[in-house]
Amino acid sequence: MRIAIGNDEAGFGLKGVIVKHLHERGIEVEDFGTASAEATPGIDYPDVAREVADAVAQGREDRAILICGTGIGMAITANKVPGVRAAQAHDTYSAERARKSNDAQILALGARVIGPELAKSVVDAFLGS
């Protein structure tokens, strides 16, 4: 399985946790996100979300995880790409249902509203651990 991950500056710290967790599970990750917790001129969450959603829609990535402050903006932007279904989830049940009931390919997380351990569990529920 190949997973894209994208983040803005608000999601930078949680991205590191999730990438490490995915590598420990043997999952290949392609990073589309910012490389700092500081704002990057010319790069905002809609840019990252669109690039990741395009990669999923074109079949270059199997699934994706987007991380910003709340997950809302990333999910809204990703859902504008034809053929993409993105779901914001901060609990394991919603993440599991996003995949099983709605066939979502993209999980959106909010780094300011979820802790790292719960985020790893939500990712596992979304990916099917």
C-alpha positions as CSV (number, residue, x, y, z in Angstrom):
1,M,0.0,0.0,0.0
2,R,1.2,3.5,-0.9
3,I,0.1,6.4,1.2
4,A,0.4,10.1,0.4
5,I,0.7,12.5,3.4
6,G,0.2,16.2,3.2
7,N,0.2,18.9,5.8
8,D,0.4,22.6,6.4
9,E,2.5,24.2,9.1
10,A,-0.1,23.4,11.8
11,G,0.1,19.7,10.9
12,F,3.8,19.4,10.7
13,G,4.4,17.9,14.2
14,L,1.6,15.3,13.9
15,K,2.8,14.4,10.4
16,G,6.1,13.2,11.9
17,V,4.3,11.0,14.3
18,I,2.1,9.5,11.6
19,V,4.9,8.9,9.1
20,K,7.0,7.1,11.8
21,H,3.9,5.0,12.7
22,L,3.3,4.1,9.0
23,H,6.9,3.2,8.4
24,E,6.8,0.9,11.5
25,R,3.8,-0.8,9.8
26,G,5.8,-1.3,6.6
27,I,3.8,1.2,4.6
28,E,5.5,3.4,2.0
29,V,4.8,7.1,2.4
30,E,5.1,9.9,-0.1
31,D,5.4,13.3,1.7
32,F,3.6,16.2,0.0
33,G,3.6,18.5,3.1
34,T,5.5,21.4,4.4
35,A,8.9,20.7,6.0
36,S,8.5,23.1,8.9
37,A,6.1,24.2,11.7
38,E,6.6,27.8,10.3
39,A,4.4,29.1,7.5
40,T,5.9,28.5,4.1
41,P,5.5,31.4,1.7
42,G,3.5,30.4,-1.3
43,I,2.3,27.1,0.2
44,D,-1.1,27.0,2.0
45,Y,-3.3,24.0,3.0
46,P,-5.4,24.2,-0.2
47,D,-2.3,23.8,-2.4
48,V,-1.2,20.7,-0.4
49,A,-4.7,19.2,-0.3
50,R,-5.2,19.7,-4.0
51,E,-1.8,18.1,-4.9
52,V,-2.5,15.1,-2.7
53,A,-6.1,14.7,-3.9
54,D,-4.9,14.8,-7.6
55,A,-2.4,12.1,-6.8
56,V,-5.1,9.9,-5.4
57,A,-7.6,10.6,-8.2
58,Q,-4.9,9.8,-10.8
59,G,-4.1,6.5,-9.1
60,R,-0.5,7.4,-8.1
61,E,-1.4,6.9,-4.5
62,D,-3.7,4.3,-2.9
63,R,-4.9,6.4,0.0
64,A,-3.9,9.6,1.7
65,I,-3.8,11.5,5.0
66,L,-4.1,15.2,5.2
67,I,-3.2,17.1,8.4
68,C,-3.9,20.8,9.2
69,G,-5.2,22.6,12.3
70,T,-8.7,21.1,12.3
71,G,-8.8,18.8,9.2
72,I,-11.8,20.7,7.9
73,G,-10.1,22.9,5.3
74,M,-8.1,19.9,3.9
75,A,-11.2,17.8,3.6
76,I,-13.2,20.5,1.9
77,T,-10.5,21.1,-0.6
78,A,-9.8,17.5,-1.4
79,N,-13.5,16.8,-1.9
80,K,-13.5,19.3,-4.8
81,V,-11.3,16.9,-6.9
82,P,-13.6,14.7,-9.0
83,G,-13.5,11.1,-7.9
84,V,-12.1,11.8,-4.5
85,R,-13.8,11.2,-1.2
86,A,-12.2,12.7,1.8
87,A,-13.4,12.4,5.4
88,Q,-12.4,14.3,8.5
89,A,-12.3,11.9,11.5
90,H,-11.1,12.2,15.0
91,D,-12.3,8.9,16.4
92,T,-11.8,5.3,15.3
93,Y,-15.4,4.5,14.5
94,S,-15.8,7.5,12.1
95,A,-12.5,6.6,10.4
96,E,-13.5,3.0,9.9
97,R,-17.0,4.0,8.6
98,A,-15.4,6.5,6.2
99,R,-13.6,3.6,4.5
100,K,-16.3,0.9,4.8
101,S,-19.5,2.8,4.3
102,N,-18.3,5.8,2.2
103,D,-15.2,4.3,0.4
104,A,-13.2,7.4,1.4
105,Q,-9.6,7.4,0.1
106,I,-8.4,10.4,2.1
107,L,-8.4,10.9,5.9
108,A,-8.2,14.4,7.2
109,L,-6.9,15.0,10.7
110,G,-6.7,18.2,12.8
111,A,-3.4,18.4,14.7
112,R,-4.9,21.0,17.1
113,V,-7.9,18.7,18.1
114,I,-6.4,15.2,18.3
115,G,-3.5,13.8,20.3
116,P,-0.8,11.7,18.7
117,E,-1.8,8.3,20.2
118,L,-5.4,8.7,19.2
119,A,-4.3,9.9,15.8
120,K,-2.3,6.7,15.2
121,S,-5.4,4.6,16.2
122,V,-7.6,6.6,13.9
123,V,-5.1,6.1,11.0
124,D,-5.1,2.3,11.8
125,A,-8.9,2.2,11.7
126,F,-9.0,4.1,8.4
127,L,-6.3,1.9,6.8
128,G,-7.7,-1.3,8.3
129,S,-5.1,-2.6,10.8
